[in-house]
Coordinates of C-alpha atoms in Angstrom, one line a residue:
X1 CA -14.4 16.0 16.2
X2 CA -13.2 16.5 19.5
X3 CA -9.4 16.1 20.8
X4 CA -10.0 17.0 24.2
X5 CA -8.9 14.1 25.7
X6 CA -6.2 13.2 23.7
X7 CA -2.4 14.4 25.1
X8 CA -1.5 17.5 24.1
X9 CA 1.2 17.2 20.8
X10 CA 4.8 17.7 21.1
X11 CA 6.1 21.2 19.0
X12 CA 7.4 20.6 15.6
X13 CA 10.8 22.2 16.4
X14 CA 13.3 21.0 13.9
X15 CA 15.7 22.2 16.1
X16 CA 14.6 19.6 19.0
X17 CA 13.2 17.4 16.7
X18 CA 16.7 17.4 15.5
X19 CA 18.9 16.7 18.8
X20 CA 16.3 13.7 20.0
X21 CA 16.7 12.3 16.5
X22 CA 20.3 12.6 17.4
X23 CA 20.0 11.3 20.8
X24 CA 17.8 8.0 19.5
X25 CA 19.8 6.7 16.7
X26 CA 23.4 7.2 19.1
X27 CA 21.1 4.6 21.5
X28 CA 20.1 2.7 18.0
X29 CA 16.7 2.8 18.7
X30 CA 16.1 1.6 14.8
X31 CA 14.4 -0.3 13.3
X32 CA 17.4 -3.0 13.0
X33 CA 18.6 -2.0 16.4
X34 CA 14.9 -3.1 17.7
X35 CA 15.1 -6.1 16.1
X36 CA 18.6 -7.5 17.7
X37 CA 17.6 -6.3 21.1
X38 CA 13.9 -7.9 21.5
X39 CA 14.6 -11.0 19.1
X40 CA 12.1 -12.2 16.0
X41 CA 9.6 -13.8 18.6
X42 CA 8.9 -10.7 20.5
X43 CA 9.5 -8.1 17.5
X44 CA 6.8 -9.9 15.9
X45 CA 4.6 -9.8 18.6
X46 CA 4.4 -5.8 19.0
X47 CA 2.4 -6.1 15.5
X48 CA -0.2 -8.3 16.9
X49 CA -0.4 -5.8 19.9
X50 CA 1.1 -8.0 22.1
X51 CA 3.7 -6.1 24.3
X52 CA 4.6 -8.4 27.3
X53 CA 7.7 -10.3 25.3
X54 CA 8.8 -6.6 24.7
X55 CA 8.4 -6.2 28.2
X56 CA 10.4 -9.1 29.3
X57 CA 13.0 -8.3 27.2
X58 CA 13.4 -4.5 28.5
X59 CA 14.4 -5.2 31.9
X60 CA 17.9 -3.9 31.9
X61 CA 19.0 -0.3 31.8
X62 CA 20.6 -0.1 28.6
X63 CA 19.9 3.5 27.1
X64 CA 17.9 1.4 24.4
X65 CA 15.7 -0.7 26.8
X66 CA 14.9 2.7 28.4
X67 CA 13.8 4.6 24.8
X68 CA 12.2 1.1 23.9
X69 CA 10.2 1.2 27.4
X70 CA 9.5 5.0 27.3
X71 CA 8.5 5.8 23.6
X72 CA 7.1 2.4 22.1
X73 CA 5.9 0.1 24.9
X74 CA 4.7 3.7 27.1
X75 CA 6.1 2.8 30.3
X76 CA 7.0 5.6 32.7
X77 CA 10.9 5.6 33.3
X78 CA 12.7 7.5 36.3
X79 CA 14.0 11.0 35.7
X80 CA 17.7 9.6 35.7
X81 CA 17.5 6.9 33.8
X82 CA 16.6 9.1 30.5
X83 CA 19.0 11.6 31.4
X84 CA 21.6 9.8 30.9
X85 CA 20.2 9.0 27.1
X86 CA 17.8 11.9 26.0
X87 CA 18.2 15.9 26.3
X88 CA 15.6 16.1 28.9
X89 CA 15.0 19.4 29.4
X90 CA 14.3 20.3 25.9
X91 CA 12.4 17.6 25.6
X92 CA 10.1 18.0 28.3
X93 CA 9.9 21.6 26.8
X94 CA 9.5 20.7 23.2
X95 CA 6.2 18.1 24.5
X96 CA 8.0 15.3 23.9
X97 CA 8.4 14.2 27.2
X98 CA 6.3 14.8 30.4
X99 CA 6.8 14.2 34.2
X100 CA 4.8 11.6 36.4
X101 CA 4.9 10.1 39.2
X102 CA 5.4 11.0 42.7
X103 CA 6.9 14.7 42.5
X104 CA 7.5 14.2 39.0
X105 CA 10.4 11.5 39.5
X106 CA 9.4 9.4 36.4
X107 CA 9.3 10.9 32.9
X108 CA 6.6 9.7 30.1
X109 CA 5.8 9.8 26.3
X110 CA 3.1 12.1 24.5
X111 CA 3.3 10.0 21.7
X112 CA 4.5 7.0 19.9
X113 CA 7.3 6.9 18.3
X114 CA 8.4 3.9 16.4
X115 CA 11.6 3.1 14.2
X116 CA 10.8 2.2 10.5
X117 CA 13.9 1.3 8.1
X118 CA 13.1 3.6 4.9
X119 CA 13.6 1.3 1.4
X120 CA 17.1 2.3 1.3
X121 CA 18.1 1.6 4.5
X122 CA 16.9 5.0 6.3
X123 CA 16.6 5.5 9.8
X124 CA 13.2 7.0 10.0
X125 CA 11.0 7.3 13.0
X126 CA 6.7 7.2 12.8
X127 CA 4.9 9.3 14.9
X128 CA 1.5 8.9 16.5
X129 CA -1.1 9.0 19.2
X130 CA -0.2 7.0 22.5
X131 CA -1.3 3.2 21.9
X132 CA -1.3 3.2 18.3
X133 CA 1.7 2.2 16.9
X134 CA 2.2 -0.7 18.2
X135 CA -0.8 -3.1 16.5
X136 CA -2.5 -0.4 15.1
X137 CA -5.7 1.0 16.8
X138 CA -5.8 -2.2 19.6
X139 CA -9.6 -0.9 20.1
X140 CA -8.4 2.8 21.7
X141 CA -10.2 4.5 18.5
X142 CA -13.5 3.4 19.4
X143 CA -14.3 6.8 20.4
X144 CA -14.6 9.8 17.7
X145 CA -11.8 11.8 18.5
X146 CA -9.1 12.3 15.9
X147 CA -7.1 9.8 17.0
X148 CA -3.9 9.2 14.4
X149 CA -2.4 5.6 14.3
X150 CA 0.8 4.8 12.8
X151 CA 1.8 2.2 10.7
X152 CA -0.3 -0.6 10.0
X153 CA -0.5 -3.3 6.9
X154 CA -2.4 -0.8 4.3
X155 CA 0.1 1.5 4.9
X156 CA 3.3 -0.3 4.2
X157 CA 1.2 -2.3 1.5
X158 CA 0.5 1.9 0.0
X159 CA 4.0 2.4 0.1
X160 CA 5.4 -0.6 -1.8
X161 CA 3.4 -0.5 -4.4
X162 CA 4.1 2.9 -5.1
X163 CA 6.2 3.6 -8.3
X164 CA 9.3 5.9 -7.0
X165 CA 10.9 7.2 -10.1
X166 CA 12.0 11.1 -9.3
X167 CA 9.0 13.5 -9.9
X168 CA 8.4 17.0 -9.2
X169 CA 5.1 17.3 -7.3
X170 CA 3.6 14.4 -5.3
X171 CA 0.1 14.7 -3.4
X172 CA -0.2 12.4 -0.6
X173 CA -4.1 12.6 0.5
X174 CA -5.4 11.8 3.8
X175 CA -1.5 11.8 5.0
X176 CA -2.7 10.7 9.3
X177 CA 0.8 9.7 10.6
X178 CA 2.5 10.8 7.7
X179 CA 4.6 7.7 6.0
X180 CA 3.3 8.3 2.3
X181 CA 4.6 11.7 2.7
X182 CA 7.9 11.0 4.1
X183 CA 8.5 7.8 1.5
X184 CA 7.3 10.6 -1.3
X185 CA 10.2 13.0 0.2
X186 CA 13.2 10.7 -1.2
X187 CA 11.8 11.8 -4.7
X188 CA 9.4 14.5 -5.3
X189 CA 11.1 17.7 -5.3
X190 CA 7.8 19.1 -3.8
X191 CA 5.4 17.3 -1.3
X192 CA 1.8 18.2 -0.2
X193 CA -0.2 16.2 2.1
X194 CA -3.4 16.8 3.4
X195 CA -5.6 15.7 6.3
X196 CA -9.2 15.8 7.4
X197 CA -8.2 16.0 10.7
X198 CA -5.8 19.3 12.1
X199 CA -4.1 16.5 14.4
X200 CA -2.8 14.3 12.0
X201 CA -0.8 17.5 9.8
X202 CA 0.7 18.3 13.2
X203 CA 1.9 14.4 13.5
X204 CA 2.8 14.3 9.9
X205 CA 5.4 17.3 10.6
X206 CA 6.7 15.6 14.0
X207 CA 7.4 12.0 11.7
X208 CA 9.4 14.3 8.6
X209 CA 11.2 16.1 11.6
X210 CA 12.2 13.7 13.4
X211 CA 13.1 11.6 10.2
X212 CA 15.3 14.1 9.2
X213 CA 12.9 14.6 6.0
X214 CA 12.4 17.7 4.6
X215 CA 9.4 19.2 5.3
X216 CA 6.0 19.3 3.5
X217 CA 3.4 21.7 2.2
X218 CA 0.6 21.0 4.8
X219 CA -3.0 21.4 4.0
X220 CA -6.6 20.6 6.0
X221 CA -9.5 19.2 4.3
X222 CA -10.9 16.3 2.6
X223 CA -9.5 14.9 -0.4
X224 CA -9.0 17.2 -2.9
X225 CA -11.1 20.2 -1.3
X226 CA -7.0 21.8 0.0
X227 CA -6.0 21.4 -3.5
X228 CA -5.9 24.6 -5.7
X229 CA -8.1 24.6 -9.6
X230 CA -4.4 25.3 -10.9
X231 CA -2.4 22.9 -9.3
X232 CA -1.6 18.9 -10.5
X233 CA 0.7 16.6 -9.7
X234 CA 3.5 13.8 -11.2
X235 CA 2.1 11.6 -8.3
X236 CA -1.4 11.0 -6.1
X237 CA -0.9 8.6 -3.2
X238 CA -3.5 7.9 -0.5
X239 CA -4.8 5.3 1.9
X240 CA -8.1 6.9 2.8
X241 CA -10.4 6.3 5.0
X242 CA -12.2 3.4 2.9
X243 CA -13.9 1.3 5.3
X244 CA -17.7 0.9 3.8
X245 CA -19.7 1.4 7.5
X246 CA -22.6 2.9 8.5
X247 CA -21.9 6.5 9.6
X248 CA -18.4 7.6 10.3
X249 CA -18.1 6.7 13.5
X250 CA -14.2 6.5 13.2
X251 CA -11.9 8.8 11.6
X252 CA -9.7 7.6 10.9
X253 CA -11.0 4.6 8.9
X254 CA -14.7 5.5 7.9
X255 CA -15.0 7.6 5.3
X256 CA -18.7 9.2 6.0
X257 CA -20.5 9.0 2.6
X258 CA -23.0 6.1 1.8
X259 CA -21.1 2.7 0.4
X260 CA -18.0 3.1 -1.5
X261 CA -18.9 6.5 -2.8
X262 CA -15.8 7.9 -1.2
X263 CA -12.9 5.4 -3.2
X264 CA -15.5 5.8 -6.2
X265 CA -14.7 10.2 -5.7
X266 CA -11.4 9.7 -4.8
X267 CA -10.4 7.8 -8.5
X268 CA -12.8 9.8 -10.4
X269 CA -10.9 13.3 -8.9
X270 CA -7.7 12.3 -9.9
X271 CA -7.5 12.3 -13.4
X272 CA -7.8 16.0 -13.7
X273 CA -5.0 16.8 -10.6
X274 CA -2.4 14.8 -12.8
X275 CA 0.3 15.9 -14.9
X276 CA 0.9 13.7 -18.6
X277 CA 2.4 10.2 -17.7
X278 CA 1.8 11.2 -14.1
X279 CA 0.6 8.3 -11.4
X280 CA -1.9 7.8 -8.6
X281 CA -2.3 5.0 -6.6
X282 CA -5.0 4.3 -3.8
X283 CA -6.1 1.4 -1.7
X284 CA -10.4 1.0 -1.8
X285 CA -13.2 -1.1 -1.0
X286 CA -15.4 -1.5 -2.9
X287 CA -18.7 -3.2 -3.1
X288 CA -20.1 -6.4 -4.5
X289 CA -23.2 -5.7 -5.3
X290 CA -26.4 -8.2 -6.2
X291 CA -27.1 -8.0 -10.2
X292 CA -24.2 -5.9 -10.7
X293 CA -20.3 -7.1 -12.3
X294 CA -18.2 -6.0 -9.7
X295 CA -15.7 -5.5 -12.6
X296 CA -17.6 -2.9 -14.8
X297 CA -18.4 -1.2 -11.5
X298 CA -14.7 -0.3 -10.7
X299 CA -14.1 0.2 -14.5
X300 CA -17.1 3.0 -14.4
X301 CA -14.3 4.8 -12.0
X302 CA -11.9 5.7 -13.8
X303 CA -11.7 8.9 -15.3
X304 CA -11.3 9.7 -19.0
X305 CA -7.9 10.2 -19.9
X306 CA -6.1 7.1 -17.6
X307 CA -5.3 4.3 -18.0
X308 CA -5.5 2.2 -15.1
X309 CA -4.4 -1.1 -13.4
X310 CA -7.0 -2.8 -10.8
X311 CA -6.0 -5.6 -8.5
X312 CA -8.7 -6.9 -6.1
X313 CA -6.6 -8.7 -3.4
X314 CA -9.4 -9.9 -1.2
X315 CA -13.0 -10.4 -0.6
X316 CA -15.4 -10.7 2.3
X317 CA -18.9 -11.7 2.7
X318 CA -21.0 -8.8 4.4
X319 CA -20.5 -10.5 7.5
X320 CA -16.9 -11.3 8.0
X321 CA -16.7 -8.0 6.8
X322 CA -18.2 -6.1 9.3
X323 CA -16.9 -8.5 12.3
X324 CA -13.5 -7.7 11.5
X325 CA -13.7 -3.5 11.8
X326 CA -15.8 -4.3 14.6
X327 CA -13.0 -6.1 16.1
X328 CA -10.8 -3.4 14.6
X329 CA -12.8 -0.8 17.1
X330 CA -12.4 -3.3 20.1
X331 CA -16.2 -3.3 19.8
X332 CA -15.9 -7.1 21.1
X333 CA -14.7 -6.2 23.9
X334 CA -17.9 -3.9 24.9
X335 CA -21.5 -4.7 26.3
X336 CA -23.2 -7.6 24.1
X337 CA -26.1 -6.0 23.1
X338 CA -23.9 -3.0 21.9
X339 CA -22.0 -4.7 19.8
X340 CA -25.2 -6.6 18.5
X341 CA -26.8 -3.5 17.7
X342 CA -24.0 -2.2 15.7
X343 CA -23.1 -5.6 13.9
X344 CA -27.3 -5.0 12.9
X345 CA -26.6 -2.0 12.2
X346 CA -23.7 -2.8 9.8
X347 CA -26.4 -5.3 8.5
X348 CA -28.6 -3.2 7.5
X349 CA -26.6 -1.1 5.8
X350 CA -25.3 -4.0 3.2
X351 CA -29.0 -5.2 3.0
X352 CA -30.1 -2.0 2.1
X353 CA -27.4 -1.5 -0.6
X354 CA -28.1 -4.9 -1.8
X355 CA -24.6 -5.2 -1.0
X356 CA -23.2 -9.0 -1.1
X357 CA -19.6 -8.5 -0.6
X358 CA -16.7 -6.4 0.0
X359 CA -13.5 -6.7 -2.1
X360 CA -10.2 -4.7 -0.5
X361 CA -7.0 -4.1 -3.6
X362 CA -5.2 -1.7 -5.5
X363 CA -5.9 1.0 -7.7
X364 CA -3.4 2.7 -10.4
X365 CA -4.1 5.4 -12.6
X366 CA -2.0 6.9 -15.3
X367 CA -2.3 10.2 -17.1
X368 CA -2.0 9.2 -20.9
X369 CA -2.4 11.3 -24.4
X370 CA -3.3 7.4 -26.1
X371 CA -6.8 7.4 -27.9
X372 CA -7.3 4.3 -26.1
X373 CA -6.8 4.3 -22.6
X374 CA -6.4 0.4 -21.4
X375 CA -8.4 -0.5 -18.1
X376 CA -7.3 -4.1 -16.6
X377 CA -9.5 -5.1 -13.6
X378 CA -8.3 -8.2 -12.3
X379 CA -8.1 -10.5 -9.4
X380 CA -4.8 -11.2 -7.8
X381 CA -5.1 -12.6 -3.7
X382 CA -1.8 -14.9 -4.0
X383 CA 1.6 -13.9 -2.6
X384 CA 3.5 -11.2 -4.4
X385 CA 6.8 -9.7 -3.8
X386 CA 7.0 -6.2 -2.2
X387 CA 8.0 -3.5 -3.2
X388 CA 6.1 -3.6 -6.5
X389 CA 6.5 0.1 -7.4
X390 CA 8.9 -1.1 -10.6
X391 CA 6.5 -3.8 -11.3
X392 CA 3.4 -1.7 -11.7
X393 CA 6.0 1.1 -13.4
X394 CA 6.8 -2.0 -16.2
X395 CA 3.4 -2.8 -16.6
X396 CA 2.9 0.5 -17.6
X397 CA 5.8 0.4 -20.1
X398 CA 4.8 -2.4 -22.1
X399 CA 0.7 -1.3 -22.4
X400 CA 2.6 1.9 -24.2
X401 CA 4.6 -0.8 -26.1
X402 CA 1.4 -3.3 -27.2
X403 CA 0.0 0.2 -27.7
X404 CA 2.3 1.1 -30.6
X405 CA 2.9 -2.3 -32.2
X406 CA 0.3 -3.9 -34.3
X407 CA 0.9 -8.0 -35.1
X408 CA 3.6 -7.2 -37.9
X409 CA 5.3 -4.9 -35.7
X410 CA 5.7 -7.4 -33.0
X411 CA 6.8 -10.0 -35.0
X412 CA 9.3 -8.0 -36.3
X413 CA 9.7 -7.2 -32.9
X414 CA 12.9 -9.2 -30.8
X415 CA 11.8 -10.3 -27.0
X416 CA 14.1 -11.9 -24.3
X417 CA 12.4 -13.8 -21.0
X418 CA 11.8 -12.4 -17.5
X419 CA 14.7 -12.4 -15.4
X420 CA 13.3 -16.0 -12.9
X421 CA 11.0 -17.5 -15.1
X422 CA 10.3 -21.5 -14.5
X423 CA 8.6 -23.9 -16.9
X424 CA 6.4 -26.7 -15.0
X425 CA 4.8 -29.5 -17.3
X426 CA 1.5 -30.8 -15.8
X427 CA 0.1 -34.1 -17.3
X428 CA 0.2 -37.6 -16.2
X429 CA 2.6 -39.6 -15.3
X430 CA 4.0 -41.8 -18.0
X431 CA 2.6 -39.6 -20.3
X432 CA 4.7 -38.8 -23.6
X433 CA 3.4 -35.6 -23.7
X434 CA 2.2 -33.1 -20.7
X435 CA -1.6 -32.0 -20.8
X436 CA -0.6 -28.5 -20.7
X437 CA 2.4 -26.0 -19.6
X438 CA 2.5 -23.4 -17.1
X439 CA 5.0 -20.4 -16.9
X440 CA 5.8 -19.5 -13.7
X441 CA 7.4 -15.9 -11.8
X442 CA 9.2 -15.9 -8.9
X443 CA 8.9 -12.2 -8.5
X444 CA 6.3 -9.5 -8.5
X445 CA 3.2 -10.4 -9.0
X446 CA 4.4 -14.3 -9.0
X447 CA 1.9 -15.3 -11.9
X448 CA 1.1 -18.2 -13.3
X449 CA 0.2 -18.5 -16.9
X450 CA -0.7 -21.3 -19.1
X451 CA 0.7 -22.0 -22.9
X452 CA 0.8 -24.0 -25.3
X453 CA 3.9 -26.0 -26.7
X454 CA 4.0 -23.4 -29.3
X455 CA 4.2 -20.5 -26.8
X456 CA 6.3 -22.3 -24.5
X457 CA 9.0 -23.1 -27.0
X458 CA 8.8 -19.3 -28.0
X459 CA 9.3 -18.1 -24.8
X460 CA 12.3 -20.6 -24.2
X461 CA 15.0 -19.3 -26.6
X462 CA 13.3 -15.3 -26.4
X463 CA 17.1 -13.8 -25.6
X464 CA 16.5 -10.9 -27.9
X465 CA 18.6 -12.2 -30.5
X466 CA 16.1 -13.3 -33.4
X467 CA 12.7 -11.9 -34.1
X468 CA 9.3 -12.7 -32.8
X469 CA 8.4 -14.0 -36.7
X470 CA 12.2 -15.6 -37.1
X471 CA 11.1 -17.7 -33.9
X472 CA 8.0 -18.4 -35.1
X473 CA 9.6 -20.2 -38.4
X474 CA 12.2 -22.0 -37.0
X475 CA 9.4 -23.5 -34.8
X476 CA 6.8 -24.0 -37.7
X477 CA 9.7 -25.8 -39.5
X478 CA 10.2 -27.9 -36.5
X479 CA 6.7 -29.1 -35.9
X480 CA 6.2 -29.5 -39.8
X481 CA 3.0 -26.4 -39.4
X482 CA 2.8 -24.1 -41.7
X483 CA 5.1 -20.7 -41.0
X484 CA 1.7 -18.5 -42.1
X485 CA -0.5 -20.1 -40.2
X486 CA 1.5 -20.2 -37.2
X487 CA 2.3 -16.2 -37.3
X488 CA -1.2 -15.7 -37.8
X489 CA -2.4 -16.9 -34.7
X490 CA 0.6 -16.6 -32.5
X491 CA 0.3 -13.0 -31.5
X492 CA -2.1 -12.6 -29.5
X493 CA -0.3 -15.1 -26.9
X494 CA 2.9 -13.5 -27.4
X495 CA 0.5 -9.9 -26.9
X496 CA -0.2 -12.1 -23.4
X497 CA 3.0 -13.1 -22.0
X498 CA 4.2 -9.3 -22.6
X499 CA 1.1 -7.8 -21.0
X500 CA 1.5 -10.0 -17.5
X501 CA 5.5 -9.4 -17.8
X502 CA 7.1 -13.0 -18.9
X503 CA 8.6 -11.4 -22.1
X504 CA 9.8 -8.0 -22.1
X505 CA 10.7 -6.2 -25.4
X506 CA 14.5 -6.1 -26.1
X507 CA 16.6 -2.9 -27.1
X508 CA 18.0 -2.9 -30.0

């Protein structure tokens, strides 16, 4: 990999990394600040790579329409302007900065720098190569050279789904602009992150410096290759390079090996790099392929000793598949028969494979001692509620609890409903009684889940005061079924509604 022509990369002097962090948040070049200054319309439009309502609205001379100009939209701004706002000189010294222009009169960026609010309300600030914070890659990575974007969907998707409780050691793997990292520095006493690319470990210690973050144990190489026989971790993060193409053609997205064999190496590796009850948590692809389940292909990934949660969030046909990282690379944009050739290419590749589709989701492992490990492999593509780190922590918590209770245990068990759970009857109108009744979240995941009147009526007065099997009677009693009968096949319902989180178990 070349990064010839690539600008050179500020130093990671805390020091000046320090007095321009200073020097942007006095301006309030935030993420908040962003938003009053440009309004919804145009803020929006930076994602979609769209920068002339940005423009527009960066006219003035404000000290933040000049840092908004200068580090996100990469305009050159006079020498005087940004005096006034930044400490030049050490800026131009530290690489942030450079002169152009006529004798040097205007001043520009060597890299992107955009506001991001942390969870908490955090002023933090993503670093990356010119062009790629703003929409992503916009097409300039469609040559092989390193390049490091900043944020983009997958990565704020990584991020809230991450569980945050406060750990030791996290391990954030293929780090590029570093926002796993700095997220995993509000609660892991000890942060490593590692990088294919030399570039990106440089960029990840401008984005914790100028976050005011501390600073993390750095490490080239792939995947686990920087990690040490002896070392394992309380938490494994990464969004690596997962895009199934032919060759590796771009960094920072393809991962180089033949189909998915790269998210397949990346779960199987973790298991043994995690501490008891410890997490990781990946984005993949992964492929649908002809006379296979796709199902007992990602369950054939997990490593002995996890348990694991799988969410497929999306599929694609082989062709909308490969159109949209073509897209991604600004390949449209090229000679015809170029793209045509690669689009073939991409073809071939699937065809070869036997490949049908793609499907894009989630992956969670746990470290557990349990003789059974529980797999779930589902598929999820309707609206959730980020962040979901508590969410997939809870669903955790009560596989442990279904785990320890057999059916007399849980009906001597006491439950309470999920804190914004509706009831919806579904039937006919005019009907006395509704064909069937569906529970519904209104956070997390949002699911839907179908009961009977049995289960709904359980589920209705579940406020931890009576148990499971005390329910269970008062409702045989009321329907005139027999009490026995009724706790013999309830609990494999009530087994349900705990797994996907409508009941959770009360303490007592």
């Amino acid at each position: 990999m070349s990064n010839a022509t690539l600008s050179p990369l500020p130093s990671a002097d805390h020091e000046v990394a320090a007095r321009l962090r200073e020097a942007l948040l006095a301006a309030s070049f935030t993420a908040d600040g962003l938003l009053d200054l440009l309004g919804a319309p145009a803020y929006a439009a930076l994602a979609r790579s769209e920068t002339v309502p940005a423009l527009r609205a960066t006219r003035g001379d404000t000290p933040l329409e000049t840092l908004v100009r200068l580090f996100l939209l990469q305009q050159p701004v006079p020498y005087a302007r940004v005096e006034g706002v930044l400490p030049v000189h050490a800026c131009v010294a530290g690489g942030w900065l450079t002169r152009v222009g006529d004798a040097g009169g205007d001043l520009a960026a060597t890299v992107d720098v955009r506001p991001y609010g942390g969870p908490d309300g955090e002023d933090w600030f993503i670093v990356s190569d010119l062009g790629c914070a703003v929409g992503g890659a916009g097409g300039i990575g469609s040559r092989d050279e390193g390049v490091v974007l900043g944020v983009g969907g997958a990565s704020t998707t990584l991020a809230g789904i991450t569980v945050r409780t406060p750990v030791a050691s996290a391990l954030d793997l293929g780090t590029g602009s570093g926002i796993q990292a700095l997220h995993a520095s509000r609660h892991a006493t000890r942060v490593t992150a590692t990088d294919l690319n030399p570039r990106a470990l440089h960029i990840t210690a401008l984005t914790l410096a100028l976050s005011g973050a501390p600073a993390a144990d750095l490490r080239e190489g792939s995947l686990f290759e920087p990690v040490r026989d002896d070392e394992s971790y309380d938490l494994i993060v990464s969004n690596p390079p997962f895009v199934i193409s032919p060759g590796a053609r771009l960094t920072y997205r393809d991962g180089g090996v033949g189909g998915d064999d790269l998210c397949r190496s990346l779960v199987q590796g973790a298991g043994e790099r995690l501490n008891e009850g410890g997490f990781a948590q990946f984005l993949a692809n992964w492929q649908h392929v002809e006379g296979e389940d796709w199902q007992d292909r990602i369950r054939s990934w997990v490593p002995r000793g996890c348990d694991a949660w799988i969410v497929q969030r999306e599929v694609q046909d082989v062709t909308q598949y490969a159109e949209l990282w073509l897209r991604d690379a600004g390949d449209h944009r090229g000679d015809p028969a170029e793209y045509q050739a690669r689009y073939d290419a991409w073809l071939d590749e699937f065809e070869a494979r036997k490949v049908k589709a793609v499907g894009f989701g989630w992956i969670t492992l746990r470290r557990t001692s349990a003789a059974e490990p529980v797999i779930t492999v589902e598929e999820w593509p309707h609206p959730v509620e980020q962040p979901l780190g508590d969410t997939v922590r809870a669903h955790f918590e009560r596989l442990d609890y279904l785990r320890a209770h057999d059916d007399a245990a849980l009906l001597a068990g006491h439950f309470r409903l999920a804190g914004e759970i509706v009831q919806e009857q579904v039937g006919l109108p005019g009907a006395e009684d509704p064909e069937h009744v569906v529970l519904r979240q209104h956070r997390g995941m949002r699911r839907a889940t179908k009961v009977d009147t049995v289960g709904a009526g359980f589920a209705g007065v579940c406020d931890g005061t009576l148990s499971a099997g005390r329910i269970l009677d008062a409702i045989a009693q009321l329907v005139g079924e027999d009490p026995v009968l009724l706790r013999d096949r309830t609990p494999a319902q009530i087994r349900l509604l705990v797994e996907q989180g409508f009941l959770e178990p009360a303490p007592r």
